[in-house]
PDB file of C-alpha atoms in Angstrom:
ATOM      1  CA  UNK A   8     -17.016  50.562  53.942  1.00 47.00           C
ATOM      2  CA  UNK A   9     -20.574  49.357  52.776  1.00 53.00           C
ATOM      3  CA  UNK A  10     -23.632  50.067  54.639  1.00 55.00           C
ATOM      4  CA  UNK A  11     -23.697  45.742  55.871  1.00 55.00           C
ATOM      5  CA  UNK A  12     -20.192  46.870  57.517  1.00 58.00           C
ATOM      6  CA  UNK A  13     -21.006  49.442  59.221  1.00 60.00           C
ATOM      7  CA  UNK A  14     -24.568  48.676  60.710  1.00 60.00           C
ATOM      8  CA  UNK A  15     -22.231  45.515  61.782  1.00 57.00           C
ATOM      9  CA  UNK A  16     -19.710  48.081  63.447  1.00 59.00           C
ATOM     10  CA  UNK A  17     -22.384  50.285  64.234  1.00 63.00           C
ATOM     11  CA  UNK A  18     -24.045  47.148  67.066  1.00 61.00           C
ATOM     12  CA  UNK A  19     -21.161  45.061  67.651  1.00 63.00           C
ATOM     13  CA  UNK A  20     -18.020  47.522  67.628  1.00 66.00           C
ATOM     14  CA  UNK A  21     -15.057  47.648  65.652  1.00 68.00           C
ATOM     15  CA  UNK A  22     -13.467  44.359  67.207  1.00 69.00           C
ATOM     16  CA  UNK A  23     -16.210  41.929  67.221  1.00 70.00           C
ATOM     17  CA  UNK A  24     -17.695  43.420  63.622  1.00 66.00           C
ATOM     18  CA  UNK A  25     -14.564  43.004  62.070  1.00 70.00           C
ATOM     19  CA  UNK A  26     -14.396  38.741  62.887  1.00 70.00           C
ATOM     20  CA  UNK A  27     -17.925  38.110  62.107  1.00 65.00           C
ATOM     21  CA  UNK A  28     -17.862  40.530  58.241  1.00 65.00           C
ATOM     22  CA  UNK A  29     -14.768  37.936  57.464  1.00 71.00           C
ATOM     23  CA  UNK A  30     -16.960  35.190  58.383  1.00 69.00           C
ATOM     24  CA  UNK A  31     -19.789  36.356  55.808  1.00 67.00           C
ATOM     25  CA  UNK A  32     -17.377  37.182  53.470  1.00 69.00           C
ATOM     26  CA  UNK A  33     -15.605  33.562  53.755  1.00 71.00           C
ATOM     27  CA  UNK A  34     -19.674  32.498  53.766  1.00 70.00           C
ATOM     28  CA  UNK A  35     -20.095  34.440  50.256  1.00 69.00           C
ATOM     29  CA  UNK A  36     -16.992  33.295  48.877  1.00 71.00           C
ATOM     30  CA  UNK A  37     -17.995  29.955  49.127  1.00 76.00           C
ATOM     31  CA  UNK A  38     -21.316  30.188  48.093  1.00 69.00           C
ATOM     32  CA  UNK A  39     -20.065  32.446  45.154  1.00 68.00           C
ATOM     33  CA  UNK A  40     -17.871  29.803  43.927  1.00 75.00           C
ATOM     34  CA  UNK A  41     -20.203  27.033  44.557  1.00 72.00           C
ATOM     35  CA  UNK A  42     -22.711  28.391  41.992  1.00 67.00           C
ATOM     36  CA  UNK A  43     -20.203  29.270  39.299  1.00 72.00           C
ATOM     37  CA  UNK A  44     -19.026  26.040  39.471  1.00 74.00           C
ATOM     38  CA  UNK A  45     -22.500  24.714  38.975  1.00 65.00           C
ATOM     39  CA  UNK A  46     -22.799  27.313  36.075  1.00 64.00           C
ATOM     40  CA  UNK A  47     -19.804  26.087  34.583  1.00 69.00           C
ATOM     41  CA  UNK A  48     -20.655  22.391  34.583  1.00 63.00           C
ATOM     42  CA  UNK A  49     -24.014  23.035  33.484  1.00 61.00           C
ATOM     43  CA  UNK A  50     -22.340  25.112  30.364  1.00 62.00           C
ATOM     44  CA  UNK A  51     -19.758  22.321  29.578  1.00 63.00           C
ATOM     45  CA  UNK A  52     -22.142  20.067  29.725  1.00 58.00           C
ATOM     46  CA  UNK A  53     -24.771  21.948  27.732  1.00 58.00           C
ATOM     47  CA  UNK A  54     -22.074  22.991  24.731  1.00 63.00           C
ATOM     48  CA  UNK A  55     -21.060  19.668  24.637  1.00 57.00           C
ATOM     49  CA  UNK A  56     -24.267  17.669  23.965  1.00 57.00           C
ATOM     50  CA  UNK A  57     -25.208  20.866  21.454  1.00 58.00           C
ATOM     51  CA  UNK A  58     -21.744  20.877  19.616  1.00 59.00           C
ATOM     52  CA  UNK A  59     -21.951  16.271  19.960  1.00 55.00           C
ATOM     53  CA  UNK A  60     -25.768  16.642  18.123  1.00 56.00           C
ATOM     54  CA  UNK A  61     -24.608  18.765  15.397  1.00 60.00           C
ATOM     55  CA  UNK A  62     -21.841  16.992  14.620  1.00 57.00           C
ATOM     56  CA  UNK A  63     -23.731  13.894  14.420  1.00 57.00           C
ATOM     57  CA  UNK A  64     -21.768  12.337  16.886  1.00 59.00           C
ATOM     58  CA  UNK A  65     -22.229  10.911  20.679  1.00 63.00           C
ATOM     59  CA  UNK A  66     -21.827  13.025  23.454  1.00 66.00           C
ATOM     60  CA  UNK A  67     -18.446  12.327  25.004  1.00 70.00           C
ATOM     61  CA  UNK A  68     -16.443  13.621  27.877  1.00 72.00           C
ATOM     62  CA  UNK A  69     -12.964  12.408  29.206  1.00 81.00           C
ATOM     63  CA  UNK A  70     -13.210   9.327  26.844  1.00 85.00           C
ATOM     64  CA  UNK A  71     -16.852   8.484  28.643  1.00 87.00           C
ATOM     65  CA  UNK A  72     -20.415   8.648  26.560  1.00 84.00           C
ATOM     66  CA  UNK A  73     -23.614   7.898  27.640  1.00 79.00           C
ATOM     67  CA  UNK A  74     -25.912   6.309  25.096  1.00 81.00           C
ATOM     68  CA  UNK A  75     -29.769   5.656  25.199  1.00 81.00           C
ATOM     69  CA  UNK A  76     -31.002   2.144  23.834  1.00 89.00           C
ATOM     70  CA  UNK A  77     -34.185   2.921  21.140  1.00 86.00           C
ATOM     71  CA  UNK A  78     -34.870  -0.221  19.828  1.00 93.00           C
ATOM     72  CA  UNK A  79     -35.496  -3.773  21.328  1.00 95.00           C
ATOM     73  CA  UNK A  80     -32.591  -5.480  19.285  1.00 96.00           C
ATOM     74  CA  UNK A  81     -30.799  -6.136  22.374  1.00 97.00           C
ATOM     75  CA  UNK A  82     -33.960  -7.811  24.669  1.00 96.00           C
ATOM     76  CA  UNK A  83     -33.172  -9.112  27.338  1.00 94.00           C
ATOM     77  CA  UNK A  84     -29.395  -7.708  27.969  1.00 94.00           C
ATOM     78  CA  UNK A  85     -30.796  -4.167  26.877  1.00 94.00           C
ATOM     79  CA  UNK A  86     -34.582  -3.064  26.997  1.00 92.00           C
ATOM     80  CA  UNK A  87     -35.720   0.220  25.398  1.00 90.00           C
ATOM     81  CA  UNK A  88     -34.928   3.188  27.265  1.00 85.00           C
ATOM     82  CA  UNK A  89     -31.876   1.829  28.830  1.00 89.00           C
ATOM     83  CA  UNK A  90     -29.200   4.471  29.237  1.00 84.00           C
ATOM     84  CA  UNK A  91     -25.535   2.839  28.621  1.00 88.00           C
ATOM     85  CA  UNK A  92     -21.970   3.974  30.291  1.00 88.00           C
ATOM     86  CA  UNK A  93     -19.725   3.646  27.433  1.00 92.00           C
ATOM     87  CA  UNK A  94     -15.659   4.055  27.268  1.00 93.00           C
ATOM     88  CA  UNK A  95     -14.786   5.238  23.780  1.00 91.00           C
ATOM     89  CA  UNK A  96     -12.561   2.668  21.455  1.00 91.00           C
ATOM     90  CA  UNK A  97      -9.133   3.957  20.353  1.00 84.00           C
ATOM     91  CA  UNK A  98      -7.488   0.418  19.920  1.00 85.00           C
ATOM     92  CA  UNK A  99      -8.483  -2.910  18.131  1.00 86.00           C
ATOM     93  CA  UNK A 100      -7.542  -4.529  21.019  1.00 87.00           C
ATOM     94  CA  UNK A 101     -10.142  -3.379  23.245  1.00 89.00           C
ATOM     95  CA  UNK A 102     -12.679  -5.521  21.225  1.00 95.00           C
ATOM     96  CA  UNK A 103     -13.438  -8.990  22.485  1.00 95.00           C
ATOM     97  CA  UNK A 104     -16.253 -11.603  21.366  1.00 97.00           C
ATOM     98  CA  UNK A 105     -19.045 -10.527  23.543  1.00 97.00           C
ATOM     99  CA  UNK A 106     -18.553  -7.275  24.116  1.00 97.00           C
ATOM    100  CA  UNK A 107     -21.555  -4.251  23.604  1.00 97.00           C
ATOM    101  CA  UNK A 108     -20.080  -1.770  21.166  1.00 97.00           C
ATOM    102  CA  UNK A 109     -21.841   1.271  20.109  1.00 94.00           C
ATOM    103  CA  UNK A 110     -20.992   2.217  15.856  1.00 94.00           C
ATOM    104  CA  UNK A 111     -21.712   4.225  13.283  1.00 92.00           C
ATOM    105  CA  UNK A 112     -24.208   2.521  10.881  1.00 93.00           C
ATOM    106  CA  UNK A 113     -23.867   2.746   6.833  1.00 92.00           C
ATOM    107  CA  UNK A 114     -27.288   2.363   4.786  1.00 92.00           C
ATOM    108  CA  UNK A 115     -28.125  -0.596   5.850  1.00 92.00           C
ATOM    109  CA  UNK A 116     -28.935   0.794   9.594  1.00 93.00           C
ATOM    110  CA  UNK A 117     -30.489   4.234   7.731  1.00 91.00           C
ATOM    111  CA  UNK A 118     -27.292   5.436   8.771  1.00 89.00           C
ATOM    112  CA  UNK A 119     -27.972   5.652  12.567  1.00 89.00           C
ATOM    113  CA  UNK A 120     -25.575   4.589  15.760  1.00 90.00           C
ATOM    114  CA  UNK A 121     -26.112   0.984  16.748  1.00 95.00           C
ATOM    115  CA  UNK A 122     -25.501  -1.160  19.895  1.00 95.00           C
ATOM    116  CA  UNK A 123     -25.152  -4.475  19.321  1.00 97.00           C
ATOM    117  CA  UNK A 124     -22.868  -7.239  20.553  1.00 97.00           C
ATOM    118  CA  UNK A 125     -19.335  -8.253  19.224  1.00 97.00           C
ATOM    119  CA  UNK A 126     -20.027 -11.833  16.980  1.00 97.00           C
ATOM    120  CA  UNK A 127     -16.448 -12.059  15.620  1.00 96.00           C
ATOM    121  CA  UNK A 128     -13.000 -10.082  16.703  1.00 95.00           C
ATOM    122  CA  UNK A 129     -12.130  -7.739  14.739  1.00 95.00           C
ATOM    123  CA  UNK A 130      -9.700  -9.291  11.777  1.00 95.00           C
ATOM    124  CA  UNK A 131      -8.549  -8.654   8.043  1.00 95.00           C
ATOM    125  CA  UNK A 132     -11.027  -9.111   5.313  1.00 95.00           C
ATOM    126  CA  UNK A 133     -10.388  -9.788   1.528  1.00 93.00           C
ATOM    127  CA  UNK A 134     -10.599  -5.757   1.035  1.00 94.00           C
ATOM    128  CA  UNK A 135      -7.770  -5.407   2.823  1.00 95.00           C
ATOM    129  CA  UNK A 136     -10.166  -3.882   5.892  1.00 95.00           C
ATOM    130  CA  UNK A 137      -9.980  -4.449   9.498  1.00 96.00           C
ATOM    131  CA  UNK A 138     -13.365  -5.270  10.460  1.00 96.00           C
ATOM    132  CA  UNK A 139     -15.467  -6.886  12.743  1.00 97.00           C
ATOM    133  CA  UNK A 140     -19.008  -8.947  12.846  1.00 97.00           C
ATOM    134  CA  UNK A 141     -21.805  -8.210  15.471  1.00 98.00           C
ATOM    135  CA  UNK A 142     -25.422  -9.060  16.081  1.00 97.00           C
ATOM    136  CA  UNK A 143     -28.240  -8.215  18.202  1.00 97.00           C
ATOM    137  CA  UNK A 144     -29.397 -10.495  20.963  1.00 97.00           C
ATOM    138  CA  UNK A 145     -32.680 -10.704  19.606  1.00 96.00           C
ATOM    139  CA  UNK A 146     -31.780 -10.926  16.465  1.00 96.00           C
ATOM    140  CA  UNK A 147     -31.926 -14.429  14.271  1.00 95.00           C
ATOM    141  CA  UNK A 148     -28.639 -12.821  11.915  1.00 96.00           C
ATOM    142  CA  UNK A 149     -25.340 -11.307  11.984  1.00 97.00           C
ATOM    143  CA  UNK A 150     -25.483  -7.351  10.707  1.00 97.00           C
ATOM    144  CA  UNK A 151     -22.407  -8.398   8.481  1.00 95.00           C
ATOM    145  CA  UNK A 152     -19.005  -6.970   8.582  1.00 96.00           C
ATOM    146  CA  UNK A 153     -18.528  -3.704  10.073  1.00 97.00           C
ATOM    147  CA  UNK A 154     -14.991  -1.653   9.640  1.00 95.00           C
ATOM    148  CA  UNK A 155     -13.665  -1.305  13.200  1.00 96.00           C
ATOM    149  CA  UNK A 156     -12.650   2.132  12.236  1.00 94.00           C
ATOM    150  CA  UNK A 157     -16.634   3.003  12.781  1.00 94.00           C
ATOM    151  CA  UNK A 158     -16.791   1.997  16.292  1.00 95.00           C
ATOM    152  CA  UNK A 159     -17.148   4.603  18.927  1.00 92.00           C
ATOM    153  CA  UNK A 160     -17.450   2.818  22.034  1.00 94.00           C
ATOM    154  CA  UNK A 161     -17.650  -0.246  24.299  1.00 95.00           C
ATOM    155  CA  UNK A 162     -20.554  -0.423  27.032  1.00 96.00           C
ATOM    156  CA  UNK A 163     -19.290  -0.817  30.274  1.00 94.00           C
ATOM    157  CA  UNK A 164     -22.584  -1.079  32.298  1.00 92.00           C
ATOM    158  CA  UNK A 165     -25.941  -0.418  32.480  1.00 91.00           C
ATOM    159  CA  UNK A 166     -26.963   3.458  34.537  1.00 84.00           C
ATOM    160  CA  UNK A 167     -29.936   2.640  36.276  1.00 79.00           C
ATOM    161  CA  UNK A 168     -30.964   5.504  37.723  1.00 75.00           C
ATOM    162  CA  UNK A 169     -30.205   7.735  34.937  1.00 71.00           C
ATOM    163  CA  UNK A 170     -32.811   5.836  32.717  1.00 76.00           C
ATOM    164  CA  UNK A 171     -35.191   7.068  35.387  1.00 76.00           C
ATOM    165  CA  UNK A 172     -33.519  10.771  35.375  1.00 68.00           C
ATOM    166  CA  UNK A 173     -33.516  10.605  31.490  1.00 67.00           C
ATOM    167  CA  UNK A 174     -37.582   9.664  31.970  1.00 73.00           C
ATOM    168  CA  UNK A 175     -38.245  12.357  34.243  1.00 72.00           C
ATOM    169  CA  UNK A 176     -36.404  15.333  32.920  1.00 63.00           C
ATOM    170  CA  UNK A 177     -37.134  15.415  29.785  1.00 65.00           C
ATOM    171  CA  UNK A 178     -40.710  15.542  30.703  1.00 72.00           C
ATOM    172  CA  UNK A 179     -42.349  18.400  30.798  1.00 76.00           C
ATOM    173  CA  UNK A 180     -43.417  18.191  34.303  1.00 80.00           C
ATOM    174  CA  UNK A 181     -39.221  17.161  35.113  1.00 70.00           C
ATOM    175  CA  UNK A 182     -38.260  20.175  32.995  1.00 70.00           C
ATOM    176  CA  UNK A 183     -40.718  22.404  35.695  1.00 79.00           C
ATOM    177  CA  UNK A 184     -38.637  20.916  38.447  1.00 73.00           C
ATOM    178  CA  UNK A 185     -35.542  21.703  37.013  1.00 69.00           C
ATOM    179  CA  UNK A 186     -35.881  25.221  36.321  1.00 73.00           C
ATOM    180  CA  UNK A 187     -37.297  26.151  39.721  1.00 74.00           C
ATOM    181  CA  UNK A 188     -34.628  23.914  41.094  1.00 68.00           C
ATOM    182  CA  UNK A 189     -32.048  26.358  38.974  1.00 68.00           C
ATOM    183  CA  UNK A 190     -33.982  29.707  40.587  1.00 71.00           C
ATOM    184  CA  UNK A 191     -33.995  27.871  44.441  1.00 66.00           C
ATOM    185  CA  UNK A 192     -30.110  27.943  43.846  1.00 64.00           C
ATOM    186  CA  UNK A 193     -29.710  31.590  42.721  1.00 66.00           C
ATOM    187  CA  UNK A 194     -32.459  32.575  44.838  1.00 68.00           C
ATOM    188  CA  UNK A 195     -30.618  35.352  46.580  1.00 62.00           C
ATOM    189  CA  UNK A 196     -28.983  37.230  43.530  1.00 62.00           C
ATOM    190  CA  UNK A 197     -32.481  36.807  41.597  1.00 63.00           C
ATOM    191  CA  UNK A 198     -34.268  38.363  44.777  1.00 63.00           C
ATOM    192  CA  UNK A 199     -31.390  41.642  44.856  1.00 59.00           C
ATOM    193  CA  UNK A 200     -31.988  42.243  41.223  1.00 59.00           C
ATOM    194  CA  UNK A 201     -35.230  42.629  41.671  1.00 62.00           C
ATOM    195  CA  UNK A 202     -34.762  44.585  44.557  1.00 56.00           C
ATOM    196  CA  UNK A 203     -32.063  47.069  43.088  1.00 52.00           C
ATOM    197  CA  UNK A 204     -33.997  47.448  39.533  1.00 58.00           C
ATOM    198  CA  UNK A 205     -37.484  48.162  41.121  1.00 59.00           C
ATOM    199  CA  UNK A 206     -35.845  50.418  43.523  1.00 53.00           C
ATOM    200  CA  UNK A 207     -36.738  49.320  46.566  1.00 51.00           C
ATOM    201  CA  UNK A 208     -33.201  48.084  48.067  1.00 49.00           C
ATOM    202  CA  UNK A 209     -32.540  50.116  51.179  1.00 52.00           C
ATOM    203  CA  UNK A 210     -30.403  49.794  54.070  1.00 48.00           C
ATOM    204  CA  UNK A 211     -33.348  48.666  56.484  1.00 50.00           C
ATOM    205  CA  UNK A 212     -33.305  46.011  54.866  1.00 48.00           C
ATOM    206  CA  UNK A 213     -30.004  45.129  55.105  1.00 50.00           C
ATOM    207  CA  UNK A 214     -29.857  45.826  59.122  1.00 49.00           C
ATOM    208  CA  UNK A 215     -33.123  43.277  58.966  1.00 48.00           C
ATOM    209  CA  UNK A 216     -31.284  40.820  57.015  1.00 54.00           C
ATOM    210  CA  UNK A 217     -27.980  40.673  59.650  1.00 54.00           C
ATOM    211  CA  UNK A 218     -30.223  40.883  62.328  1.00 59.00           C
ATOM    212  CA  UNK A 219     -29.981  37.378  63.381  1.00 60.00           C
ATOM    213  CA  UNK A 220     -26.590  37.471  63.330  1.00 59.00           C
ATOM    214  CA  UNK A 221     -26.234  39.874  65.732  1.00 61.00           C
ATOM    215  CA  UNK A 222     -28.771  38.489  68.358  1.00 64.00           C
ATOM    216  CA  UNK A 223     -26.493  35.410  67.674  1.00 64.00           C
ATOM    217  CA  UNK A 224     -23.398  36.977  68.599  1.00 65.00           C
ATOM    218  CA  UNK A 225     -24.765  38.586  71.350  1.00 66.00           C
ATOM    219  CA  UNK A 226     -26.090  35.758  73.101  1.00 72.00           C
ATOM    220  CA  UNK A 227     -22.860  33.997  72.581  1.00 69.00           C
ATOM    221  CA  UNK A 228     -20.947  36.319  74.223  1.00 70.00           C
ATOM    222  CA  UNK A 229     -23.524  36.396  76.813  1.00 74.00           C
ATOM    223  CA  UNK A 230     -23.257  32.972  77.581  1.00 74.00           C
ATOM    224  CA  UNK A 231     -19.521  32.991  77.723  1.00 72.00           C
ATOM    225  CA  UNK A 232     -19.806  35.672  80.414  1.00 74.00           C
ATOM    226  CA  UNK A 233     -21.642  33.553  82.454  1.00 74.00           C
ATOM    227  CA  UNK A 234     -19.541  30.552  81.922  1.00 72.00           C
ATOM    228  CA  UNK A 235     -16.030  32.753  83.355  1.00 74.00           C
ATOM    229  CA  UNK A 236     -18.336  34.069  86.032  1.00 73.00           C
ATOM    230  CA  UNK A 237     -19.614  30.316  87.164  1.00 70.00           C
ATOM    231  CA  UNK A 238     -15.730  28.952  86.831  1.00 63.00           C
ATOM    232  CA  UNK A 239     -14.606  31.951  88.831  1.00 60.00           C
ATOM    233  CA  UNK A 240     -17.096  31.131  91.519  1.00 59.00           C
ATOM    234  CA  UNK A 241     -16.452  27.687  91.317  1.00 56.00           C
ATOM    235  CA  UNK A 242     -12.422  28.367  91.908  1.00 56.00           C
ATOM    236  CA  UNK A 243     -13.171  30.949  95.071  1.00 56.00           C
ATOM    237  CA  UNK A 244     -15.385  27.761  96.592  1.00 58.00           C
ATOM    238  CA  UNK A 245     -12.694  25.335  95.941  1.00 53.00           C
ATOM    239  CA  UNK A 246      -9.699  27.572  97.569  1.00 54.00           C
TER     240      UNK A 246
END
């Protein structure tokens, strides 16, 4: 039995000790799994923007990408800094005139990922090639033919907020918040590792810590005391 238990049994008796440790231990398991499934998102989603950049592709998850306009091709549909919901492309037929794709550029866009609008469906050039013509809004000309085959994606809508989240955390003032937002959340297991490596963990402490509890419990039962003895009187008046 740890030391918790026992001041618990210790103040409160066997009985009453025993309902309120399976309450903090239904309160721990749920807190316990709460963070590692923050941990786990935050790791997913971490790996998976690290593994997307290195392979030189988009960050994707469950067929959704999120992509970041950088140029002002697109003014007014798309302004700089614009972040994009995108469904990735796995059939020709997903392409209509009008539609934002996202695709991997050749030499003539230095090789980077554009977003530009669909100018002609997708059909069968002289090559052979299934390929498609787009242009940017603020453009005056076409970009040529591009091979469906280097589409990624099709924008569904604009994110609004997460161009603002996008602004503020990669700031260095938003990257501040975030960390101490991280430590606020594992606050408790930060504060008993430093409490169990300096050495200063004891069980006065711990009675200190379930203090509250017990004044809690104590005044409950309290109360309900006085509740059966007011119904009791309440009964004998009536009869």
């Amino acid at each position: 039995m740890s030391k918790i238990n026992q001041i618990l049994v210790k103040k409160l008796g066997e009985e009453k000790a025993e309902k309120v440790i399976k309450k903090l231990d239904v309160a721990r398991v749920i807190k316990n799994v709460v963070c590692w499934i923050l941990i786990a998102v935050l790791a997913f989603a971490v790996i998976t923007f690290l593994l997307a950049r290195v392979n030189g592709s988009t960050p994707s998850v469950f067929g959704y990408s999120f992509q970041r306009v950088e140029t002002a091709s697109m003014v007014p549909a798309l302004e700089v800094g614009d972040v994009l919901v995108s469904k990735n492309v796995s059939d020709q037929s997903d392409i209509q005139v009008g539609d934002i794709i996202t695709f991997r550029g050749d030499s003539r866009f230095e090789n980077h990922r554009v977003t530009h609008r669909v100018f002609t469906a997708p059909y069968t050039n002289e090559q052979g090639e299934l390929v498609l013509v787009t242009k940017g809004d603020a453009n005056e000309v076409t970009d040529g033919e591009i091979k469906v085959s280097d589409v990624e994606s099709k924008m569904l809508h604009k994110a609004g907020f997460m161009k603002w989240l996008f602004d503020f955390f990669f700031s260095p003032f938003g990257l501040i918040v975030f960390i101490f937002l991280m430590l606020l959340v594992f606050f408790d297991e930060i504060l008993n590792i430093i409490h169990i490596t300096s050495g200063k963990y004891d069980e006065n402490e711990q009675e200190e810590s379930i203090g509250e509890i017990i004044k809690r419990i104590q005044q409950e039962d309290k109360e309900k005391e006085e509740q059966m003895m007011t119904a009791g009187d309440d009964e004998n008046e009536t009869k």
